[in-house]
Short mmCIF file of C-alpha atoms in Angstrom, two decimals:
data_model
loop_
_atom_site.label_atom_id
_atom_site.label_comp_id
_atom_site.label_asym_id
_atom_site.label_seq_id
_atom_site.Cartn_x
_atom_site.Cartn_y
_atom_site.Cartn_z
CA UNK A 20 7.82 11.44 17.85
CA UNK A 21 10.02 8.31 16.36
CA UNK A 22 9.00 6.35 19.45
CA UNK A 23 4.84 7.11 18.35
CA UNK A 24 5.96 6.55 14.89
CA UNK A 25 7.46 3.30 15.93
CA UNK A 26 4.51 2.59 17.82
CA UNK A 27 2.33 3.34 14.77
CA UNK A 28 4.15 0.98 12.60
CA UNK A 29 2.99 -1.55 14.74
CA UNK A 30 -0.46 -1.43 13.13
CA UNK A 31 1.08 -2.59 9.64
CA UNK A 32 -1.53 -4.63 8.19
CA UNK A 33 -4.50 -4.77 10.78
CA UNK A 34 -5.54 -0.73 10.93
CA UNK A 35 -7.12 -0.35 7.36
CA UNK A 36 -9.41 1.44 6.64
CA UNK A 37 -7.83 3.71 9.58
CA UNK A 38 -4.23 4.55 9.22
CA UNK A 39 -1.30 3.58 11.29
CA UNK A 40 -1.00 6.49 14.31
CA UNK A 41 1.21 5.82 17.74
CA UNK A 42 0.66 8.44 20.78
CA UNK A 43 3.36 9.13 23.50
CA UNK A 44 2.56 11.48 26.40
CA UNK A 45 5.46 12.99 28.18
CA UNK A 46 5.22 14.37 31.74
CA UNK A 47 8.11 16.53 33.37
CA UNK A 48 10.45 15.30 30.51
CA UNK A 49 9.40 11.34 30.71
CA UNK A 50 7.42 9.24 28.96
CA UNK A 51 3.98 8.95 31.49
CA UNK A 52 1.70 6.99 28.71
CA UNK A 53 1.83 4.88 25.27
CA UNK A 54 -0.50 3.46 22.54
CA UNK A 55 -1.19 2.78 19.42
CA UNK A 56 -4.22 1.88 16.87
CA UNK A 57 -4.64 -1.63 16.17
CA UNK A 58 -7.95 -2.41 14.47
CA UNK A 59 -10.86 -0.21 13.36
CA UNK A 60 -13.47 -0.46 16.30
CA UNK A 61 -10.77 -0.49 19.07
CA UNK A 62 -9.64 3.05 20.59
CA UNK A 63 -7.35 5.06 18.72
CA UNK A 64 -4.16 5.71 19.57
CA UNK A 65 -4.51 8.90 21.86
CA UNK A 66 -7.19 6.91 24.27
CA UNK A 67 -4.43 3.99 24.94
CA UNK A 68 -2.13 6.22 25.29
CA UNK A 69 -4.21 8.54 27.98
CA UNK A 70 -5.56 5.69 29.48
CA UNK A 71 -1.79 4.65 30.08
CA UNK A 72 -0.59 8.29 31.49
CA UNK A 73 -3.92 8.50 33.96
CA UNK A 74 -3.68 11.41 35.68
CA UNK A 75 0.09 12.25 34.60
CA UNK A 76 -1.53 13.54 31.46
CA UNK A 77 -2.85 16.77 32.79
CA UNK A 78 -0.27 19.00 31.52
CA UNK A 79 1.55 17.04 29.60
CA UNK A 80 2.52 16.97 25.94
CA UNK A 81 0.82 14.42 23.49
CA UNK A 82 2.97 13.44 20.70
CA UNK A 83 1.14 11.70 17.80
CA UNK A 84 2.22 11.27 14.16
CA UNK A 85 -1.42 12.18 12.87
CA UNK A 86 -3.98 14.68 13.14
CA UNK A 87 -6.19 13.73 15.92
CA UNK A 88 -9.62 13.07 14.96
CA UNK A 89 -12.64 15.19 15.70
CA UNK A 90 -15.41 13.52 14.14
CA UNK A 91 -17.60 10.25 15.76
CA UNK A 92 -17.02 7.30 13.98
CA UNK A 93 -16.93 3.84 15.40
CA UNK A 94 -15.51 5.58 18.12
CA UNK A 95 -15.63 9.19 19.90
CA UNK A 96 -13.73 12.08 19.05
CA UNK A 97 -10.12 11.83 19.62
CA UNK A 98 -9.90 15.30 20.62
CA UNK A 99 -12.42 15.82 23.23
CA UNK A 100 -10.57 12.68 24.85
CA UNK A 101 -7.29 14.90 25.14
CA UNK A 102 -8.82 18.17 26.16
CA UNK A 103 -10.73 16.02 29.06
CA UNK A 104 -7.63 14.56 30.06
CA UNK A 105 -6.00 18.18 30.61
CA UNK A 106 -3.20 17.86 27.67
CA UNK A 107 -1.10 20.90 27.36
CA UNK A 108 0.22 20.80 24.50
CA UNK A 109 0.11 18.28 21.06
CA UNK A 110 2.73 17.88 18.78
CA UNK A 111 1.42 16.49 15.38
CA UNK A 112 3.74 15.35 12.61
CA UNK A 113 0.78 15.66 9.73
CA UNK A 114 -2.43 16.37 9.11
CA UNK A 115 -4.85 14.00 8.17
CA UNK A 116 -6.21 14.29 4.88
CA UNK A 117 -9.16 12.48 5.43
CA UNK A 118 -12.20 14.99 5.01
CA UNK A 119 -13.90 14.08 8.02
CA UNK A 120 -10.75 15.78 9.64
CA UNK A 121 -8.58 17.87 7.71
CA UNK A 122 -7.46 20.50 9.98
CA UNK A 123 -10.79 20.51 11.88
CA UNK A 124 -8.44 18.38 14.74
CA UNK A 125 -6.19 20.98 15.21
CA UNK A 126 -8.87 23.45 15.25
CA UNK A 127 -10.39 22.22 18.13
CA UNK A 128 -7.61 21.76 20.06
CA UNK A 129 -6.61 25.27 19.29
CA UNK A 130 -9.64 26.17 20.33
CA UNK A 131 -9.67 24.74 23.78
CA UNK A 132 -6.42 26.91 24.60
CA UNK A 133 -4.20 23.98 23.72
CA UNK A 134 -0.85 24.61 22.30
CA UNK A 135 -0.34 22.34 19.37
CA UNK A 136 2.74 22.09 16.53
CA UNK A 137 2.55 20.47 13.17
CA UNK A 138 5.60 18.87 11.11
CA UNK A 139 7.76 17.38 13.33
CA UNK A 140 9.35 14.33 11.40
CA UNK A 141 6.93 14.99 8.34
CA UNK A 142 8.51 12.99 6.15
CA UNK A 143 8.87 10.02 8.07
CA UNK A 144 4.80 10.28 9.08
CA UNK A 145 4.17 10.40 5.42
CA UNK A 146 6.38 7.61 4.11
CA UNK A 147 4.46 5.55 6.65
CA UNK A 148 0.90 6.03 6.12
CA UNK A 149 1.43 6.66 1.93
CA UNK A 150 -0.75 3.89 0.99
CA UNK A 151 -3.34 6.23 3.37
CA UNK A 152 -2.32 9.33 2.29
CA UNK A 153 -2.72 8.85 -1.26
CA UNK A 154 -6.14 7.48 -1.07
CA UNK A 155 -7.82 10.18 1.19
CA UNK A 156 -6.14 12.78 -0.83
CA UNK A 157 -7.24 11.53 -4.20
CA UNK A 158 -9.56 8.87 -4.21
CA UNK A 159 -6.71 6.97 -6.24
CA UNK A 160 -4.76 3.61 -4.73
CA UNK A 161 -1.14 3.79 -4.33
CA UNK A 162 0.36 1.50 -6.44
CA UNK A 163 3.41 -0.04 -5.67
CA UNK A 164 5.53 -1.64 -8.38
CA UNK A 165 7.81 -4.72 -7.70
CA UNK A 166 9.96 -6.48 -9.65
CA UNK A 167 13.19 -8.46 -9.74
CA UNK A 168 15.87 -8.70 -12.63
CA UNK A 169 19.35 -9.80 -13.39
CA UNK A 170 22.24 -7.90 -12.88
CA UNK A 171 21.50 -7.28 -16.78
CA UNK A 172 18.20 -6.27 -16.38
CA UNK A 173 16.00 -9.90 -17.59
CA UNK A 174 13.47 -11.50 -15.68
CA UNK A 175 13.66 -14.70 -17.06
CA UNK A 176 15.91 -16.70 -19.55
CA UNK A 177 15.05 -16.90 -23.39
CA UNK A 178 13.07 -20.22 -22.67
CA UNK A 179 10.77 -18.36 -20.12
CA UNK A 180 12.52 -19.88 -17.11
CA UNK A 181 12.51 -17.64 -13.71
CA UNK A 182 12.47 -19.35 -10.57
CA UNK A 183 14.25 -17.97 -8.71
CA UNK A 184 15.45 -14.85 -9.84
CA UNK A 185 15.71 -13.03 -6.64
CA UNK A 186 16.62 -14.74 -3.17
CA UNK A 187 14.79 -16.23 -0.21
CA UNK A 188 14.83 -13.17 1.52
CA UNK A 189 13.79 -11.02 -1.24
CA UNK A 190 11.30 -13.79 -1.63
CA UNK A 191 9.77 -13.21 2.40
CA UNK A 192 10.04 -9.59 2.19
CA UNK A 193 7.82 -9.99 -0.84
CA UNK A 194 5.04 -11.30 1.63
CA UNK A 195 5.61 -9.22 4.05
CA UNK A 196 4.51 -6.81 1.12
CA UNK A 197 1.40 -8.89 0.35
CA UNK A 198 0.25 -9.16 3.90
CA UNK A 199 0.01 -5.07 4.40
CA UNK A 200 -1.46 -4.04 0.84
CA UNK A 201 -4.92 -4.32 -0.06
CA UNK A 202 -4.39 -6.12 -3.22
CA UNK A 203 -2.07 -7.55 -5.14
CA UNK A 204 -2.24 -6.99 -9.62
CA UNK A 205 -0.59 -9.13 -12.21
CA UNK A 206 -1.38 -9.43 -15.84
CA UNK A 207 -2.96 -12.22 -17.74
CA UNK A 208 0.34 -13.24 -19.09
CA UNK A 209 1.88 -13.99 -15.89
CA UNK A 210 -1.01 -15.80 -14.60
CA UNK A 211 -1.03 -17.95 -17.28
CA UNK A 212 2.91 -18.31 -17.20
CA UNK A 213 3.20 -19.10 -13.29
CA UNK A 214 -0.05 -19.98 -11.96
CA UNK A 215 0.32 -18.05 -9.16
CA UNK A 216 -1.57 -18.22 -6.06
CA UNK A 217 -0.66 -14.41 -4.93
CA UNK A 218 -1.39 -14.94 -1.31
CA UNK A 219 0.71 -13.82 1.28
CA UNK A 220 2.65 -16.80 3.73
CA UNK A 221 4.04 -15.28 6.40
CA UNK A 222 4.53 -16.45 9.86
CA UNK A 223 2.59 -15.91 11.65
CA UNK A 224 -0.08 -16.45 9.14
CA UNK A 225 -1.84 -12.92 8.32
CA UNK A 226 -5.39 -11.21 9.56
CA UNK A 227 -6.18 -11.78 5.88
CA UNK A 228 -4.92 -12.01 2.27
CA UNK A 229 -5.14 -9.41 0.02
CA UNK A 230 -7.32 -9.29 -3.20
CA UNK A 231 -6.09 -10.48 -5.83
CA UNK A 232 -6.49 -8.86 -9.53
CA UNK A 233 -5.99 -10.04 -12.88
CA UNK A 234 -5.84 -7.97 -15.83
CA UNK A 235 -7.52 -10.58 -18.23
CA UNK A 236 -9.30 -8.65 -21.21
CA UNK A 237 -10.80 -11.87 -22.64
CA UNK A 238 -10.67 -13.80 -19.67
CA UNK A 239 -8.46 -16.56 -20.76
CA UNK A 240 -7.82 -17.16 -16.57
CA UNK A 241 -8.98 -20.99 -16.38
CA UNK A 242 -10.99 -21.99 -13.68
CA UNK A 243 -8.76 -24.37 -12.55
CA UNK A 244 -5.93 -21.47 -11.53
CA UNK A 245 -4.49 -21.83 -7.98
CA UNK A 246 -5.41 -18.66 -6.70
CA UNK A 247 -9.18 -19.44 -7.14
CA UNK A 248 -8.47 -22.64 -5.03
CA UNK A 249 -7.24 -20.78 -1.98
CA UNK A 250 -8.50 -18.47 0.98
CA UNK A 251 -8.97 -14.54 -0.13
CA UNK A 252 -11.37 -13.14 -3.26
CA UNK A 253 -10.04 -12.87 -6.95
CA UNK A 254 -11.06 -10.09 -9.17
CA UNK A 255 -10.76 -10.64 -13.04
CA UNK A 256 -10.62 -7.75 -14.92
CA UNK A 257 -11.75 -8.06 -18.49
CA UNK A 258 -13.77 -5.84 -21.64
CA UNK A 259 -16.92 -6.62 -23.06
CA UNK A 260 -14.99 -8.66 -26.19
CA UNK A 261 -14.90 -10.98 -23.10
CA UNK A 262 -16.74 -14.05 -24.26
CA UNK A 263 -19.92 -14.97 -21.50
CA UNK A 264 -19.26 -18.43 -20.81
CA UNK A 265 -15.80 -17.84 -20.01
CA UNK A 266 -17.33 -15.06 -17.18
CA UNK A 267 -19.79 -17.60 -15.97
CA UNK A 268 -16.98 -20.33 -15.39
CA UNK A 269 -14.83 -17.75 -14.09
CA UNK A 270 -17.74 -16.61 -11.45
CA UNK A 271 -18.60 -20.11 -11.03
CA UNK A 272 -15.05 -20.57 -9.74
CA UNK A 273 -15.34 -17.73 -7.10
CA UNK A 274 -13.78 -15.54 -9.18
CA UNK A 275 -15.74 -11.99 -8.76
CA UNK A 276 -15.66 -10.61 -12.39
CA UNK A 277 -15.26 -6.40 -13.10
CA UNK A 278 -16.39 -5.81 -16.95
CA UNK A 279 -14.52 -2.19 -17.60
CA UNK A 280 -14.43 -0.33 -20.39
CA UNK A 281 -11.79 -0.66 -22.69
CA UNK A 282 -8.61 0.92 -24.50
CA UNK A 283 -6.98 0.08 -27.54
CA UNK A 284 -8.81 -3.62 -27.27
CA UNK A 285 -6.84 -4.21 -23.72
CA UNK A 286 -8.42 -3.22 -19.79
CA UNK A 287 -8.63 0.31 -19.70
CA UNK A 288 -6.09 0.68 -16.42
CA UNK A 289 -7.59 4.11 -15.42
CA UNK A 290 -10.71 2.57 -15.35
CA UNK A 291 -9.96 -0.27 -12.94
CA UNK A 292 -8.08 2.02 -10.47
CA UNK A 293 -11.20 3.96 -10.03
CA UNK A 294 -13.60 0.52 -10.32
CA UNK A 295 -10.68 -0.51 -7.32
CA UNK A 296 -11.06 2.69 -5.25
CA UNK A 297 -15.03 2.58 -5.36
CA UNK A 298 -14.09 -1.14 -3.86
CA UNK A 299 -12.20 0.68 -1.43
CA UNK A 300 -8.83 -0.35 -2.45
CA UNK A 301 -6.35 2.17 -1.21
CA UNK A 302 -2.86 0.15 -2.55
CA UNK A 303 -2.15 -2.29 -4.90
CA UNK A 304 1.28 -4.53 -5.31
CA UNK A 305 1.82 -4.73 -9.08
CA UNK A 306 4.14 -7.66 -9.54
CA UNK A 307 4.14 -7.48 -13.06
CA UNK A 308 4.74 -9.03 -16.18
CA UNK A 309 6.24 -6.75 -18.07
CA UNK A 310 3.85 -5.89 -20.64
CA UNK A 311 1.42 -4.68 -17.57
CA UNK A 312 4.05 -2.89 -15.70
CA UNK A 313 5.11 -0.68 -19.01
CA UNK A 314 1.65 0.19 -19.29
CA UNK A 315 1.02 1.20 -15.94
CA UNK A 316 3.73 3.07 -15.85
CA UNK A 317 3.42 4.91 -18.86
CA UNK A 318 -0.26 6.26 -17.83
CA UNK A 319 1.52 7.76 -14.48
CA UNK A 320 -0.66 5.05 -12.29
CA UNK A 321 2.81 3.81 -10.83
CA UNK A 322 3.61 5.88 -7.38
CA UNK A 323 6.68 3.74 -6.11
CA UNK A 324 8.96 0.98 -7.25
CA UNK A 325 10.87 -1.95 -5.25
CA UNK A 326 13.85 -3.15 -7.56
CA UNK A 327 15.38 -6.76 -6.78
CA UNK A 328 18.56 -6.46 -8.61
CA UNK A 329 19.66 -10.67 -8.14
CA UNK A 330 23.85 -10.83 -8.95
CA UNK A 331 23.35 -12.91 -12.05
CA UNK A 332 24.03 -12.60 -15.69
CA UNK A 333 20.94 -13.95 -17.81
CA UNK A 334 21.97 -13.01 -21.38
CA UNK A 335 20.23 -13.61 -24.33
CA UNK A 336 18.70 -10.92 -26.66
CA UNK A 337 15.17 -12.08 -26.60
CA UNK A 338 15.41 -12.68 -23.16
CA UNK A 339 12.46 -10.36 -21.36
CA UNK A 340 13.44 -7.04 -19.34
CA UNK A 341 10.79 -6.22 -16.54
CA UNK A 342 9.02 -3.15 -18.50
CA UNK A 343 7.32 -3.83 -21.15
CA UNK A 344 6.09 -1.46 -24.15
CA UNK A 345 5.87 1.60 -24.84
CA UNK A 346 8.93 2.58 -22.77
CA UNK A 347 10.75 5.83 -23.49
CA UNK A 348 11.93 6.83 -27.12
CA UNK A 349 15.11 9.23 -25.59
CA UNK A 350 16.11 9.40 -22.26
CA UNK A 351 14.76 12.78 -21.33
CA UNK A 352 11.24 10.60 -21.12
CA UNK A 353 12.62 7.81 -18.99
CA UNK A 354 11.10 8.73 -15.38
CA UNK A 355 13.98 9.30 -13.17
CA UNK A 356 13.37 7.62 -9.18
CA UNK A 357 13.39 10.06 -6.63
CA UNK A 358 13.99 9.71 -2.92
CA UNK A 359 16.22 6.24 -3.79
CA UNK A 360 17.98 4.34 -1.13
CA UNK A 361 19.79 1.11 -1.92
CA UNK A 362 20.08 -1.72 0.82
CA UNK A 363 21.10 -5.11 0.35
CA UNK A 364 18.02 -7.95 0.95
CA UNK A 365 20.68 -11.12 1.34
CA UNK A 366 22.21 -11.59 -1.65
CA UNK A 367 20.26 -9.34 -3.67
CA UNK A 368 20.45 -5.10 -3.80
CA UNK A 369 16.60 -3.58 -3.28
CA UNK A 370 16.66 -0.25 -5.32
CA UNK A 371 13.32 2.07 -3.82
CA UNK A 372 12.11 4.95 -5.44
CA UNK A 373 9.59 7.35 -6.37
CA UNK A 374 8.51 8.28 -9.48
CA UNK A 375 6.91 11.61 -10.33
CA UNK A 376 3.62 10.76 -10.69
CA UNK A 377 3.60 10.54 -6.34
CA UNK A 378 4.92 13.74 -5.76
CA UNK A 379 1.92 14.42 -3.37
CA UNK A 380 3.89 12.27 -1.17
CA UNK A 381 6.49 14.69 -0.74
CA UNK A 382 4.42 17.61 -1.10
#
């Protein structure tokens, strides 16, 4: 199972809207066959991997770290594939959620006299396909918060100044990030602030860039912004106090423009997670500012969080933190991180975590 998980994980960025699944097929205690799911359209994982085995995969064991499918999509039925072949037994680290499938996999093995076990190296199978899991189970994006701050907790100085907080390699793992997830979120504020172009630059260059959102109630984003002047789609989000010809010189720009309804005068953020999912946008990178990451995170849209904690000392009371209002009155409100690990990223410490609003993912 870790080798077809680390086969899986080779699908990191090309498989959506299919998840990331690796096969293995062992025959007489050896590994006869191997595969994994690169891009929708192509076989899944179990064909490359029976294709690979031939005729060593008549009574063999089929390791996969997802349910196979039983349903035709763009291609057949996973499972009649493995019950042709002769399989003996499959072991299965999860179930897909997806309601196409959803037990009905295992079913039908089950059903053909094949032996099959569920669970092995859950966790792990979960933690990889989250992004996946989350949105087949309900209809909601994952949202992944990231942020960097001081050793004191500011992610800038008092004059606004914050390049570079975090390090070079914090700064490439941060693309890495953008290259995999659907879309990437910041507020108004720090579009106006930085300019951004929120693209990912990786190298090798990636399959394609993810969406990029702005939470812009009026739609003060200029025309002239960088990330309408590069390859990918922008989505403005903004309320109808948004005046018109700032929408038509934002959609003149290439800018696609979402008009949601609103709360407390300011994009209601509910709202544009479900205008996102009906988009099909399973995950979104928030990257902040401040004001947009409190407010996220108070409304339990937050699932996980990637901490850059940079070893410098900022100072300066007015100096900004990285959440923003409301933020807890006592500390029995502060959300507590579960599942944390700690690992240094060059000179910086990345601090990963949970919070509880994803407890399906550990469910």
């Amino acid at each position: 199972m870790d080798v077809a998980l680390a086969l899986a994980a080779r699908g990191h960025g090309t498989t959506w809207p299919n998840p990331m699944v690796g096969a293995v097929i062992v025959h007489d205690g050896r590994i006869a066959g191997m595969g994994y799911h690169r891009r929708p359209g192509e076989p899944h994982a179990e064909v490359h991997a029976l294709n690979d085995a031939g005729s060593l995969a008549r009574g063999a064991t089929l390791y996969v770290n997802l349910e196979p499918c039983s349903h035709h999509g763009r291609t057949p039925p996973c499972t009649e594939a493995i019950i042709a072949a002769g399989v003996r037994r499959v072991v299965a680290a999860i179930v897909d959620p997806d309601p196409r499938v959803q037990g009905r996999g295992i079913a039908r093995l089950r059903e053909a006299g094949i032996d099959v076990v569920v669970g092995v190296r859950e966790a792990e199978a979960r933690q990889l396909n989250e992004v996946y899991l989350k949105y087949k189970s309900t209809g909601r994006p994952f949202v992944l918060l990231k942020a960097a701050a001081s050793l004191d907790g500011r992610i800038a100085t008092v004059t606004g100044h914050s390049r570079w907080i975090s390090g070079a390699d914090a700064r490439a793992l941060v693309h890495r990030l953008r290259a995999v997830m659907p879309a990437v979120m910041v507020g108004i504020g720090t579009a106006l602030a930085d300019d951004p172009r929120l693209t990912a630059r990786t190298d090798p260059p990636p399959p394609r860039q993810p969406l990029r959102v702005v939470v812009d109630s009026l739609a003060r984003l200029p025309p002239h912004a960088r990330m309408l002047k590069v390859p990918g789609s922008t989505l403005v989000a903004v309320t109808k106090a948004a005046p018109a010809e700032r929408l038509r010189r934002l959609e003149r720009a290439g800018a696609k423009v979402a008009v949601l309804p609103d709360q407390d005068g300011r994009v209601s953020l509910p709202a544009l997670m479900s205008e996102l999912s009906r988009q099909g946008v399973a995950g979104v990178l928030l990257e902040g500012g401040a004001t947009l990451n409190g407010a996220m995170i108070a409304q339990g849209l937050v699932d996980k969080v990637m901490f850059f904690l940079a070893p410098l000392l900022i100072g300066g009371r007015s100096a900004p933190g990285a959440i923003g209002d409301p933020g807890a009155q006592v500390l029995e409100e502060a959300p507590r991180l579960s599942d944390v690990t700690f690992e240094p990223c060059g000179a910086d410490l990345l601090v990963t975590g949970y919070l509880p609003a994803a407890g399906w993912a550990r469910d």
